[in-house]
Amino acid sequence: MSELVLETEKIEKIYRLGGRSIRAISDVNLKVKRGDFVSIMGPSGSGKTTLLNILGCLDRPTHGKVILDGVDVTAVPEKELYKIRRYKVGFIFQTFNLLPYLSAIENVELPMEGTGKSKGEMRERARELLKLVGLAEREDHKPLRLSAGEQQRVAIARALANKPSIVLADEPTGNLDAKTKYEIVKLLGKLNVEQGTTIVMVTHDSAIASHARRVLFLSDGKLLAKEKMGLLAKEKLVCPSCGREIGADHAFCPYCGRKIE
Amino acid sequence: MKNPLIALTGFAEKRCLKGCVYLGAFTRALKNISRRKVRTFLVVVALGFSIAIMVAIPTGVTANQQAIQSIAENFNNTITAMQEEINKTATLIECTTTPNRGMQAFRQGGFFGSINETFVDETVADAIRSINVSGLMGVKDVVPFLEKSSRENVSEAINTPFGSRTVYRPAYTIVGVCLNATVINNYSVLPTNITLGENLSEGDSGYVLISSNLTEYFQATVGDTIEIYGQPFIVKGTFESASQPRTVYMNISDAQKVTGLIGKVSRLDVYVVDASYATQVAEVIKAAYPELYVTTYQDRLENLQRMQTMYTQTLSNAEATIAQAGATATQLIIVAVAATSLIVFFVMLYSVRERTKEIGILKALGFSNWNVMSQFMLEGTLIGFIGGATGILIGSIAAPFFSSLLLPQLNLFGGTRGTRFPIQTPYANLVGLQSYSAAALTPQLIALVLGMAALLAAIGSLYPAWRASRISPIEALRYE
């Protein structure tokens, strides 16, 4: 936890709408170390998604720099950005964004296309990932035949396909019910702890946000100075129902989903 | 793993030599095509028809151009042959009891119906032999013939514009020839190209020379005995001649005997001493024997010219129709080519619009603009390919139908539409044209059409695919 994976320098995004300028984010300085799990909290309209899009090279800041894995991606020409997205970033969306006509395993294989892997290698890696997210039995199911939680697990496996330096999750629990929410965020936590995956997650849900190692706050496009320690960084507690170790301040057990009294 | 479509469409991803972009893209393209079944079906049928036009029309036109060319050659050969024949016989006056000796072709095949055969006495020959011109002897020789139809008839189905009907015509014609030395040696009275056995010779009796197309009818060959009017004859030889229909040559005295026409002839070839006497002698014969049809060298020449004019007219009519058909075909093909590309263009444009979100996802996952573009190109090309295969199928079944529906009707005889003669006249046989030919489906044609279809589809999907590749991922992801 020493090396910086992601660093932003005073990034600012200004949208021009009909002659008016709208400042979506301004002066954001963010540092994410390898193995960190950062959640960025903020109300809707605070610029969370804009920030995440910039971090994921889907969008460019109006000013400032984004340094990903030591590379200033703001200086990478538009045509080459796809390589950063392919190899350095894994995206998890609120609406899962799986291709409906592909099976779970094909969806996971999708980002590996064009990376020089053979079909067999792709399949093997996709299987490994589906196993990791607990969907080994469901690899041939199309998204419509999976529950929302399962779909998001497939999306998480897909985000990890090319072993990205950083996983960006945009409201990953926004479309899930209360129980599933915790399963997903628990899965992200597990990946972070066990696989060392670096995760930046934006959410407006404080209970979800608190599962990270660090919780940052975004308001009106600005990152607030205060920072909260997340549950992953806190002392472990034991769930009275299932007996497993959980972090403090849980409303529900992330393992069994029971309410914590 | 090699994907055949890579080679076909010529795509090559430089940055991904051993990658599976195309396999994945190909699989996705197939899945996308097959999951919208009704749309795909409609598009493929539409493409199929426009490609079928491309298959059917040019081959129809080409086939008929070739046919017309060979007909023109036939015409020219026939005319030249007749010209030569006529030139050899400047001193010949033909006197026949039936008309149109000069147009053999028309007499056969029976569209004039059965010929009412009449005969004149042999003594007419002697009378003609003594015709004088300005006090000098005008006639050198008179060669008598007896031509008589066989007793047996054969039936034949004839196609007319009003349907098929059966007609009966004589199985063959007997030609009795005067087999004396002077005649045989000086005039061409017997066929020359003997294929088997020998020609008839001086004084032969009880022998026949049959056209080779009769060997099957008689089930006999050289040396066998055949029955004519109930009398046995030995086949001495067979001969082959394109213009000679089914004919049996024999001694004229035998012919008169078996047919019961003792002392009768049906044709007299009158040879005048000098070509300049021909007109005068012919006038005398005409005056004395109005029942004879008399033709001089001059008449035959005029007949030939009339025929030539008719042939030329027919040919130019046919050529005009073919030219018109060619022009129409060009227009149709331009429309078909444009339609193929446009159909794919609109379908792919719609598909890109419909799948904007998917494009955003692919881009977020690290697909390059080129990856996205080739995905849609591949899909369009694949649709074109399937359309091409359908087109070949439709074209191979319905090519003649397309040709006759879309091209001007072949018109050989002038006038507004169709033929004035029953189609199956010998003349039309010579012409050899009844309708547009079907396309011959060679492997080359199939490959060409599939290639064309894929290429046109690729052209049609170029812009939609390019547009897809330009879509901003954020905009696309926001799109619902």
XYZ file of C-alpha atoms in Angstrom:
741
model
C 0.000 0.000 0.000
C 2.643 2.399 -0.928
C 2.629 2.761 -4.671
C 0.235 5.301 -6.198
C -2.058 3.845 -8.825
C -4.126 6.883 -9.478
C -3.417 10.504 -8.945
C -5.302 13.544 -10.098
C -3.947 17.058 -10.155
C -6.506 19.817 -9.820
C -8.892 18.341 -12.297
C -11.788 20.412 -13.386
C -14.640 19.676 -15.782
C -16.676 22.413 -17.330
C -19.667 21.678 -19.535
C -20.884 24.286 -21.933
C -24.613 24.252 -22.349
C -26.143 26.893 -24.596
C -23.505 29.493 -23.853
C -23.564 28.843 -20.107
C -20.712 27.117 -18.386
C -21.481 24.488 -15.802
C -18.688 23.433 -13.518
C -19.299 19.764 -12.814
C -16.168 19.182 -10.758
C -13.421 21.505 -9.776
C -10.042 21.278 -8.168
C -10.168 17.595 -7.391
C -6.946 16.188 -6.057
C -7.236 12.493 -5.455
C -4.585 9.926 -4.625
C -5.312 6.216 -4.671
C -2.701 3.715 -3.612
C -2.433 0.166 -4.909
C -4.740 -2.103 -2.930
C -6.910 0.718 -1.676
C -10.687 0.681 -1.645
C -11.968 4.202 -1.808
C -15.587 5.141 -1.847
C -16.620 8.586 -2.913
C -19.899 9.720 -1.449
C -22.017 12.556 -2.471
C -25.607 13.498 -3.259
C -26.836 13.200 -6.818
C -25.567 15.997 -8.995
C -22.411 16.366 -6.982
C -20.278 15.249 -9.939
C -19.557 11.678 -8.839
C -20.182 10.082 -12.222
C -18.333 12.837 -14.054
C -15.325 12.250 -11.840
C -15.475 8.517 -12.391
C -15.784 8.929 -16.181
C -12.702 11.112 -16.157
C -10.797 8.618 -14.026
C -11.837 5.840 -16.428
C -10.738 7.749 -19.526
C -14.265 7.810 -20.898
C -14.148 11.574 -20.594
C -11.405 14.172 -20.411
C -11.037 16.899 -17.798
C -11.169 20.497 -19.001
C -8.130 21.238 -16.860
C -5.762 19.207 -14.765
C -4.029 15.879 -15.058
C -4.980 12.304 -14.407
C -2.041 10.004 -13.800
C -2.897 6.356 -13.990
C -0.151 3.839 -13.261
C 2.422 6.555 -13.808
C 0.995 7.572 -17.195
C -0.512 10.993 -17.743
C -3.657 9.812 -19.508
C -4.773 13.364 -20.241
C -1.870 13.541 -22.659
C -2.762 10.287 -24.425
C -4.368 10.960 -27.806
C -8.058 10.172 -28.095
C -7.406 7.324 -30.545
C -5.132 5.515 -28.095
C -7.312 5.902 -25.009
C -9.048 2.608 -25.677
C -5.841 0.827 -24.667
C -5.939 2.468 -21.229
C -9.581 1.486 -20.890
C -8.842 -2.034 -22.033
C -5.788 -2.811 -19.912
C -5.794 -0.377 -16.965
C -9.419 0.161 -16.035
C -12.311 -2.085 -15.151
C -15.790 -0.578 -15.113
C -18.759 -1.593 -13.011
C -22.017 0.190 -13.771
C -25.195 0.798 -11.850
C -27.243 -0.835 -14.622
C -24.750 -3.712 -15.072
C -24.565 -3.089 -18.845
C -24.184 -6.679 -19.868
C -24.837 -7.527 -23.519
C -28.211 -9.275 -23.364
C -27.555 -11.666 -26.211
C -24.312 -13.047 -24.799
C -24.040 -15.637 -22.058
C -22.407 -14.795 -18.723
C -19.075 -16.237 -19.772
C -19.141 -14.503 -23.154
C -19.786 -11.210 -21.418
C -16.758 -11.792 -19.225
C -14.644 -12.650 -22.272
C -15.635 -9.467 -24.065
C -12.857 -7.158 -22.770
C -10.226 -9.803 -23.522
C -10.919 -9.633 -27.249
C -8.047 -8.107 -29.091
C -5.614 -8.600 -26.230
C -3.842 -11.426 -28.046
C -5.281 -14.154 -25.855
C -6.422 -17.330 -27.551
C -10.017 -18.453 -27.307
C -8.980 -21.128 -24.842
C -7.091 -18.711 -22.631
C -10.003 -16.331 -22.650
C -12.418 -19.057 -21.692
C -10.157 -20.276 -18.894
C -9.721 -16.800 -17.446
C -13.461 -16.084 -17.698
C -14.248 -19.329 -15.857
C -11.766 -18.483 -13.150
C -13.386 -15.083 -12.698
C -16.917 -16.435 -12.634
C -15.797 -18.883 -9.969
C -14.278 -16.009 -8.014
C -17.597 -14.143 -7.993
C -19.491 -17.340 -7.193
C -21.206 -17.910 -10.533
C -19.306 -20.949 -11.805
C -22.571 -22.833 -12.321
C -24.162 -20.104 -14.353
C -21.668 -19.405 -17.079
C -24.049 -20.287 -19.925
C -26.955 -18.207 -18.670
C -27.963 -15.099 -20.522
C -28.340 -11.951 -18.369
C -32.128 -12.104 -18.513
C -32.046 -15.452 -16.753
C -29.868 -14.115 -13.943
C -31.020 -12.147 -10.909
C -29.926 -8.530 -10.570
C -27.273 -9.489 -8.041
C -25.956 -12.217 -10.277
C -25.832 -9.835 -13.208
C -23.753 -7.432 -11.172
C -21.412 -10.271 -10.225
C -20.938 -11.050 -13.932
C -20.212 -7.372 -14.493
C -17.630 -7.455 -11.679
C -15.984 -10.521 -13.218
C -15.953 -8.715 -16.562
C -14.310 -5.654 -14.983
C -11.492 -7.869 -13.702
C -10.937 -9.698 -16.987
C -7.765 -7.903 -18.036
C -6.359 -7.580 -14.501
C -6.831 -3.820 -14.475
C -4.822 -1.497 -12.248
C -8.026 -0.030 -10.948
C -11.703 -0.928 -10.825
C -14.148 1.933 -11.052
C -17.627 1.223 -9.761
C -20.407 3.690 -10.483
C -23.211 3.155 -7.959
C -22.745 -0.607 -8.191
C -25.550 -1.239 -5.709
C -27.954 1.381 -7.031
C -30.210 -1.125 -8.757
C -30.171 -3.801 -6.080
C -32.370 -4.651 -3.157
C -31.149 -4.203 0.415
C -29.875 -7.732 0.862
C -28.116 -8.003 -2.493
C -26.506 -4.619 -2.003
C -24.485 -5.974 0.880
C -23.557 -9.090 -1.004
C -22.113 -7.010 -3.796
C -20.238 -4.600 -1.626
C -18.999 -7.537 0.420
C -17.762 -9.123 -2.791
C -15.917 -5.928 -3.678
C -14.401 -5.910 -0.202
C -13.370 -9.543 -0.561
C -11.715 -8.843 -3.933
C -9.906 -5.931 -2.364
C -8.695 -7.964 0.608
C -7.976 -11.269 -1.113
C -6.947 -10.185 -4.620
C -5.545 -6.779 -3.751
C -7.825 -5.159 -6.304
C -7.750 -1.372 -6.178
C -11.301 -0.057 -6.204
C -12.817 3.378 -6.462
C -16.541 3.310 -5.888
C -18.957 6.190 -6.029
C -22.261 5.972 -4.234
C -24.798 8.139 -2.501
C -25.548 5.406 0.001
C -23.579 6.018 3.189
C -24.099 2.469 4.479
C -22.551 1.087 1.286
C -19.829 3.699 1.190
C -18.790 2.827 4.693
C -17.697 -0.643 3.611
C -14.615 0.745 1.929
C -11.261 1.459 3.498
C -11.637 5.180 2.972
C -14.715 7.277 2.424
C -14.348 10.627 0.631
C -17.036 13.192 0.202
C -17.857 15.073 -2.955
C -20.049 18.133 -2.802
C -20.815 20.507 -5.623
C -17.948 19.104 -7.597
C -15.428 19.556 -4.846
C -13.728 16.898 -2.767
C -14.172 17.787 0.873
C -11.165 17.799 3.126
C -12.737 15.460 5.701
C -12.140 11.781 5.255
C -13.739 8.927 7.148
C -12.209 5.635 7.862
C -14.246 2.800 6.368
C -15.182 -0.492 7.943
C -12.502 -2.445 6.158
C -9.925 -0.410 7.978
C -11.607 -0.712 11.335
C -11.537 -3.433 13.854
C -13.238 -6.674 12.996
C -16.441 -7.666 14.755
C -18.177 -11.020 14.731
C -21.679 -11.428 13.326
C -23.916 -12.975 16.002
C -25.828 -14.963 13.412
C -23.154 -16.548 11.244
C -20.155 -16.076 13.449
C -17.974 -14.516 10.814
C -15.791 -11.490 11.189
C -17.379 -8.266 10.088
C -16.484 -4.622 10.345
C -18.089 -2.204 12.801
C -21.140 -0.005 12.150
C -22.887 -2.670 10.102
C -26.645 -2.444 9.870
C -26.684 -5.881 8.242
C -24.149 -8.675 8.224
C -22.373 -8.577 4.866
C -22.115 -12.374 4.898
C -25.489 -13.601 5.968
C -27.459 -10.381 5.490
C -29.067 -10.588 8.980
C -29.772 -7.355 10.754
C -27.191 -6.533 13.385
C -28.833 -5.518 16.671
C -8.378 -20.081 -35.558
C -8.961 -18.557 -38.950
C -12.215 -16.936 -39.751
C -13.233 -17.243 -43.411
C -14.892 -13.860 -43.358
C -11.593 -12.139 -42.593
C -10.297 -13.156 -45.967
C -13.576 -12.390 -47.651
C -14.048 -8.900 -46.409
C -10.392 -8.063 -46.441
C -10.335 -6.774 -42.897
C -7.049 -7.028 -41.155
C -6.329 -5.868 -37.658
C -2.704 -4.940 -37.592
C -2.511 -4.697 -33.847
C -4.142 -8.016 -33.234
C -2.431 -10.728 -35.132
C -3.321 -13.709 -33.026
C -6.269 -12.156 -31.270
C -9.825 -13.197 -31.430
C -11.453 -9.918 -32.316
C -12.953 -11.346 -35.459
C -14.041 -14.616 -34.013
C -15.810 -12.739 -31.240
C -17.120 -10.106 -33.622
C -18.263 -12.813 -35.982
C -20.065 -14.689 -33.233
C -21.721 -11.491 -32.047
C -22.660 -10.559 -35.611
C -24.305 -13.940 -36.103
C -26.106 -13.661 -32.775
C -27.343 -10.191 -33.583
C -28.533 -11.260 -36.985
C -30.292 -14.325 -35.685
C -31.945 -12.681 -32.694
C -33.901 -10.280 -34.907
C -35.466 -12.960 -36.997
C -38.319 -11.127 -38.667
C -36.153 -8.176 -39.595
C -33.380 -10.388 -40.873
C -35.855 -12.425 -42.873
C -37.352 -9.345 -44.529
C -33.955 -7.845 -45.270
C -32.598 -11.084 -46.651
C -35.619 -11.555 -48.885
C -35.330 -7.984 -50.171
C -31.615 -8.432 -50.771
C -32.295 -11.809 -52.325
C -34.598 -10.326 -54.902
C -32.272 -7.535 -55.858
C -29.379 -9.971 -56.114
C -31.513 -12.427 -58.069
C -32.036 -9.647 -60.602
C -28.284 -9.257 -60.828
C -27.936 -12.988 -61.456
C -30.807 -13.516 -63.824
C -30.828 -10.491 -66.064
C -27.273 -10.336 -67.431
C -27.061 -14.051 -68.049
C -30.392 -13.945 -69.855
C -29.225 -11.120 -72.049
C -25.843 -12.705 -72.732
C -27.360 -16.059 -73.590
C -29.656 -14.445 -76.106
C -26.924 -12.312 -77.599
C -24.949 -15.466 -78.182
C -27.986 -17.153 -79.672
C -28.520 -14.263 -82.063
C -24.882 -14.343 -83.062
C -25.035 -17.988 -83.958
C -28.264 -17.398 -85.827
C -26.674 -14.634 -87.853
C -23.868 -17.020 -88.735
C -26.393 -19.670 -89.709
C -28.237 -17.206 -91.886
C -25.095 -16.107 -93.631
C -23.964 -19.666 -94.219
C -27.352 -20.683 -95.556
C -27.539 -17.707 -97.881
C -23.986 -18.261 -99.130
C -24.648 -21.928 -99.749
C -27.817 -21.153 -101.647
C -26.083 -18.438 -103.614
C -23.416 -20.909 -104.683
C -26.008 -23.484 -105.604
C -27.935 -20.994 -107.684
C -24.837 -19.691 -109.408
C -24.008 -23.191 -110.560
C -27.328 -23.512 -112.250
C -27.609 -20.464 -114.456
C -28.936 -22.604 -117.290
C -31.488 -24.437 -115.130
C -35.209 -23.823 -115.275
C -37.101 -25.659 -112.582
C -40.585 -26.791 -113.397
C -42.447 -28.274 -110.477
C -45.989 -29.280 -109.811
C -45.871 -27.840 -106.282
C -44.829 -24.323 -105.320
C -41.837 -23.000 -103.435
C -39.243 -25.447 -104.543
C -36.714 -22.800 -103.606
C -37.719 -22.654 -99.990
C -37.230 -26.239 -98.961
C -37.217 -25.406 -95.337
C -40.756 -24.165 -95.408
C -42.047 -27.270 -97.060
C -40.798 -29.510 -94.306
C -42.241 -29.681 -90.867
C -45.690 -29.208 -92.247
C -46.845 -25.819 -91.194
C -48.283 -25.505 -94.678
C -50.210 -28.625 -93.847
C -50.033 -31.631 -96.122
C -48.965 -30.785 -99.646
C -51.439 -31.536 -102.336
C -49.294 -33.553 -104.690
C -49.972 -33.318 -108.408
C -48.165 -34.845 -111.357
C -47.756 -34.338 -115.087
C -47.123 -36.772 -117.910
C -43.611 -37.711 -118.867
C -44.435 -36.637 -122.416
C -44.278 -33.017 -121.251
C -40.512 -33.523 -121.083
C -40.352 -34.374 -124.764
C -42.489 -31.373 -125.666
C -40.224 -29.065 -123.681
C -37.147 -30.598 -125.214
C -38.310 -29.425 -128.629
C -38.792 -25.760 -127.737
C -36.985 -23.487 -130.141
C -35.596 -20.062 -129.521
C -35.325 -17.850 -132.615
C -35.290 -20.952 -134.744
C -32.472 -22.555 -132.787
C -32.796 -25.453 -130.385
C -33.225 -23.855 -126.971
C -33.192 -26.816 -124.608
C -30.188 -29.004 -124.032
C -31.738 -31.536 -121.643
C -34.790 -32.201 -119.529
C -34.261 -34.270 -116.401
C -37.419 -35.741 -114.917
C -38.026 -36.420 -111.213
C -40.867 -38.032 -109.380
C -41.320 -36.861 -105.832
C -43.978 -38.598 -103.789
C -44.719 -38.682 -100.105
C -44.608 -41.965 -98.284
C -47.801 -43.794 -97.500
C -46.938 -43.909 -93.821
C -47.342 -40.876 -91.623
C -45.565 -39.926 -88.454
C -47.123 -37.827 -85.736
C -45.394 -34.862 -84.261
C -46.292 -32.475 -81.444
C -46.144 -28.827 -82.421
C -46.116 -25.940 -79.996
C -48.163 -23.005 -81.084
C -49.015 -19.863 -79.184
C -52.425 -21.466 -78.672
C -51.095 -24.620 -77.140
C -49.630 -27.884 -78.262
C -51.248 -29.960 -80.955
C -50.368 -33.099 -82.838
C -49.889 -33.088 -86.592
C -49.266 -35.927 -88.996
C -46.882 -35.673 -91.845
C -45.393 -38.145 -94.311
C -42.617 -40.264 -92.844
C -40.381 -39.539 -95.832
C -40.369 -38.427 -99.461
C -39.521 -40.698 -102.350
C -37.445 -39.050 -105.048
C -37.336 -40.932 -108.303
C -34.272 -39.974 -110.309
C -33.501 -40.718 -113.931
C -30.488 -43.021 -113.668
C -29.052 -42.892 -117.108
C -25.401 -42.123 -117.820
C -25.871 -38.725 -119.459
C -27.953 -37.414 -116.571
C -25.781 -38.839 -113.798
C -22.598 -37.641 -115.377
C -23.686 -34.169 -116.382
C -26.134 -32.978 -113.731
C -26.242 -33.111 -110.014
C -29.336 -35.193 -109.419
C -28.163 -37.359 -106.544
C -26.828 -36.378 -103.142
C -23.056 -36.191 -103.021
C -22.037 -36.800 -99.433
C -22.458 -40.516 -98.969
C -21.918 -41.576 -95.364
C -22.265 -45.358 -95.748
C -22.306 -47.726 -98.705
C -22.460 -46.392 -102.250
C -24.405 -43.931 -104.301
C -26.946 -45.091 -106.824
C -25.429 -45.746 -110.226
C -26.562 -46.109 -113.816
C -29.494 -48.407 -114.321
C -29.819 -49.431 -110.639
C -33.168 -50.987 -109.982
C -34.443 -52.332 -106.689
C -31.937 -50.186 -104.795
C -32.457 -47.102 -102.691
C -30.288 -44.414 -101.206
C -31.728 -43.149 -97.929
C -30.939 -40.102 -95.850
C -29.104 -41.123 -92.711
C -31.882 -39.730 -90.519
C -34.131 -42.480 -91.858
C -32.014 -45.419 -90.725
C -33.713 -45.302 -87.379
C -37.180 -45.116 -88.890
C -36.552 -48.100 -91.187
C -34.330 -49.788 -88.628
C -32.144 -50.681 -91.536
C -28.691 -49.904 -92.807
C -26.646 -50.597 -95.920
C -27.419 -54.013 -97.403
C -30.736 -54.406 -95.557
C -34.034 -54.677 -97.336
C -36.753 -52.140 -96.647
C -40.319 -51.938 -97.823
C -41.587 -48.971 -99.782
C -45.204 -48.924 -100.911
C -45.167 -52.635 -100.122
C -42.217 -53.409 -102.378
C -38.797 -54.591 -101.180
C -35.755 -52.416 -101.834
C -32.133 -52.915 -100.857
C -30.427 -49.996 -99.127
C -27.355 -49.261 -101.208
C -26.145 -46.331 -99.230
C -26.972 -43.538 -96.856
C -26.271 -39.855 -97.238
C -26.076 -36.891 -94.949
C -27.274 -33.422 -95.740
C -28.335 -30.727 -93.354
C -30.817 -29.179 -95.732
C -32.129 -32.521 -97.022
C -34.947 -33.844 -94.967
C -36.019 -37.461 -94.783
C -35.629 -38.650 -98.350
C -35.403 -41.957 -100.232
C -33.733 -41.828 -103.653
C -34.447 -44.525 -106.226
C -34.638 -45.070 -109.923
C -37.519 -43.064 -111.387
C -38.931 -46.137 -113.106
C -38.999 -47.977 -109.744
C -40.668 -44.955 -108.177
C -43.329 -44.832 -110.875
C -43.931 -48.533 -110.501
C -44.303 -48.686 -106.711
C -46.435 -45.572 -106.428
C -48.602 -46.560 -109.352
C -47.782 -43.317 -111.135
C -46.704 -44.926 -114.404
C -45.517 -42.295 -116.897
C -45.882 -39.470 -114.358
C -43.373 -36.933 -113.086
C -43.586 -34.172 -110.498
C -40.627 -32.072 -111.481
C -38.652 -31.347 -114.592
C -35.222 -29.752 -114.514
C -34.880 -28.008 -117.849
C -31.336 -27.157 -118.928
C -31.178 -24.524 -121.666
C -28.388 -24.391 -124.212
C -27.345 -20.934 -123.127
C -28.214 -18.943 -120.010
C -29.549 -16.117 -122.195
C -32.322 -18.393 -123.460
C -33.668 -19.078 -120.006
C -36.278 -16.314 -119.852
C -37.698 -17.047 -123.286
C -37.882 -20.813 -122.728
C -39.496 -20.255 -119.338
C -42.176 -18.040 -120.968
C -42.988 -20.742 -123.456
C -43.247 -23.399 -120.750
C -45.435 -21.177 -118.593
C -47.779 -20.514 -121.506
C -48.026 -24.156 -122.504
C -48.262 -25.681 -119.013
C -49.949 -23.329 -116.575
C -50.083 -26.131 -114.010
C -46.290 -26.017 -113.642
C -44.481 -23.659 -111.324
C -41.588 -22.392 -113.388
C -38.554 -20.740 -111.862
C -35.501 -19.540 -113.718
C -32.113 -18.653 -112.317
C -33.346 -15.075 -112.148
C -36.442 -16.058 -110.183
C -34.410 -18.093 -107.767
C -32.014 -15.239 -107.306
C -34.931 -12.947 -106.518
C -36.347 -15.523 -104.123
C -33.018 -15.675 -102.419
C -32.889 -11.943 -102.146
C -36.351 -11.876 -100.632
C -35.264 -14.480 -98.137
C -32.155 -12.546 -97.380
C -34.172 -9.405 -96.789
C -36.456 -11.291 -94.477
C -33.546 -12.814 -92.586
C -31.879 -9.456 -92.268
C -35.097 -7.901 -91.027
C -35.573 -10.665 -88.519
C -32.051 -10.365 -87.303
C -32.207 -6.633 -86.943
C -35.489 -6.970 -85.052
C -33.865 -9.455 -82.743
C -30.794 -7.321 -82.334
C -32.919 -4.264 -81.606
C -34.768 -6.177 -78.909
C -31.518 -7.450 -77.467
C -30.072 -3.947 -77.470
C -33.184 -2.681 -75.742
C -33.018 -5.564 -73.322
C -29.378 -4.756 -72.669
C -30.227 -1.147 -71.874
C -33.079 -2.175 -69.602
C -30.815 -4.754 -67.988
C -28.189 -2.105 -67.275
C -30.798 0.107 -65.615
C -32.165 -2.787 -63.616
C -28.726 -3.800 -62.443
C -27.898 -0.254 -61.399
C -31.138 -0.194 -59.429
C -30.392 -3.617 -57.940
C -26.856 -2.623 -56.990
C -28.065 0.603 -55.406
C -30.907 -1.234 -53.686
C -28.556 -3.816 -52.201
C -26.291 -1.189 -50.733
C -29.172 1.018 -49.613
C -31.030 -1.792 -47.880
C -27.916 -2.678 -45.913
C -27.252 1.020 -45.314
C -30.626 1.669 -43.722
C -30.728 -1.546 -41.773
C -27.282 -0.958 -40.350
C -28.023 2.686 -39.632
C -31.080 1.600 -37.713
C -29.104 -1.103 -35.988
C -26.417 1.367 -34.913
C -29.043 3.693 -33.511
C -30.769 0.880 -31.716
C -27.529 -0.403 -30.246
C -25.999 2.884 -29.200
C -25.837 1.715 -25.608
C -24.046 -1.453 -26.624
C -21.484 0.632 -28.501
C -20.924 2.651 -25.317
C -20.417 -0.526 -23.309
C -17.953 -1.936 -25.821
C -15.996 1.301 -25.793
C -15.962 1.429 -22.000
C -14.591 -2.125 -22.037
C -11.711 -1.018 -24.230
C -12.908 -1.578 -27.768
C -11.186 0.734 -30.219
C -13.045 2.731 -32.839
C -11.752 0.273 -35.388
C -13.062 -2.699 -33.369
C -16.514 -1.138 -33.214
C -16.462 -0.232 -36.884
C -15.399 -3.671 -37.992
C -18.082 -5.215 -35.797
C -20.783 -3.390 -37.728
C -19.065 -3.822 -41.082
C -18.879 -7.527 -40.438
C -22.521 -7.649 -39.548
C -23.582 -5.754 -42.678
C -21.349 -7.882 -44.853
C -22.704 -11.027 -43.304
C -26.273 -9.919 -44.037
C -25.193 -9.200 -47.604
C -23.617 -12.621 -47.836
C -26.771 -14.353 -46.635
C -28.783 -12.147 -49.004
C -26.438 -13.181 -51.810
C -26.992 -16.847 -51.113
C -30.739 -16.261 -51.038
C -30.428 -14.320 -54.279
C -28.695 -17.217 -55.963
C -31.438 -19.499 -54.775
C -34.208 -17.202 -56.012
C -32.301 -16.442 -59.192
C -31.713 -20.066 -60.061
C -35.383 -20.847 -59.659
C -36.901 -17.737 -61.133
C -34.342 -16.464 -63.655
C -36.479 -17.048 -66.777
C -39.437 -15.539 -64.984
C -37.437 -12.438 -64.048
C -36.092 -12.093 -67.562
C -39.448 -12.328 -69.253
C -41.090 -10.112 -66.663
C -38.518 -7.350 -66.654
C -37.000 -7.357 -70.129
C -38.658 -6.416 -73.406
C -40.046 -9.477 -75.156
C -37.912 -10.904 -77.927
C -39.534 -9.917 -81.167
C -38.173 -11.511 -84.287
C -40.863 -10.668 -86.785
C -41.527 -7.001 -86.226
C -44.944 -5.842 -85.143
C -45.846 -4.989 -81.613
C -45.632 -8.137 -79.607
C -44.740 -11.745 -79.989
C -44.475 -13.782 -83.117
C -46.923 -13.912 -85.948
C -46.017 -17.421 -86.916
C -46.564 -20.435 -84.788
C -43.436 -20.696 -82.747
C -42.403 -24.135 -83.868
C -42.058 -23.390 -87.579
C -38.872 -24.635 -89.158
C -38.022 -21.020 -89.543
C -38.238 -20.445 -85.802
C -36.247 -23.627 -85.322
C -33.582 -22.117 -87.453
C -33.876 -18.992 -85.370
C -33.737 -21.127 -82.267
C -35.212 -18.521 -79.972
C -38.352 -18.877 -77.985
C -37.670 -17.196 -74.710
C -34.896 -15.897 -72.533
C -32.609 -18.587 -71.322
C -32.155 -19.368 -67.673
C -28.946 -18.472 -65.940
C -26.405 -21.227 -65.877
C -25.196 -21.419 -62.280
C -21.494 -22.026 -62.522
C -19.284 -22.037 -59.423
C -17.633 -18.918 -60.790
C -20.973 -17.139 -61.031
C -21.896 -18.191 -57.506
C -18.558 -16.930 -56.187
C -18.898 -13.710 -58.145
C -22.422 -13.051 -56.901
C -21.565 -13.826 -53.281
C -18.517 -11.579 -53.541
C -20.568 -8.837 -55.145
C -23.286 -9.101 -52.514
C -20.755 -8.974 -49.685
C -18.921 -6.077 -51.278
C -22.091 -4.059 -51.875
C -23.221 -4.772 -48.335
C -19.813 -3.723 -47.022
C -20.110 -0.473 -48.970
C -23.624 0.010 -47.608
C -22.517 -0.541 -44.021
C -19.449 1.665 -44.305
C -21.125 4.872 -43.173
C -23.282 3.348 -40.415
C -20.242 1.509 -39.067
C -18.135 4.643 -39.214
C -20.849 6.513 -37.359
C -20.956 3.798 -34.738
C -17.215 4.104 -34.231
C -17.509 7.858 -33.671
C -20.117 7.638 -30.947
C -18.850 9.060 -27.686
C -18.885 6.382 -24.977
C -20.400 8.683 -22.346
C -23.215 9.757 -24.623
C -23.778 6.142 -25.606
C -23.856 4.892 -22.014
C -26.381 7.543 -21.087
C -28.568 6.484 -24.028
C -31.618 4.429 -23.194
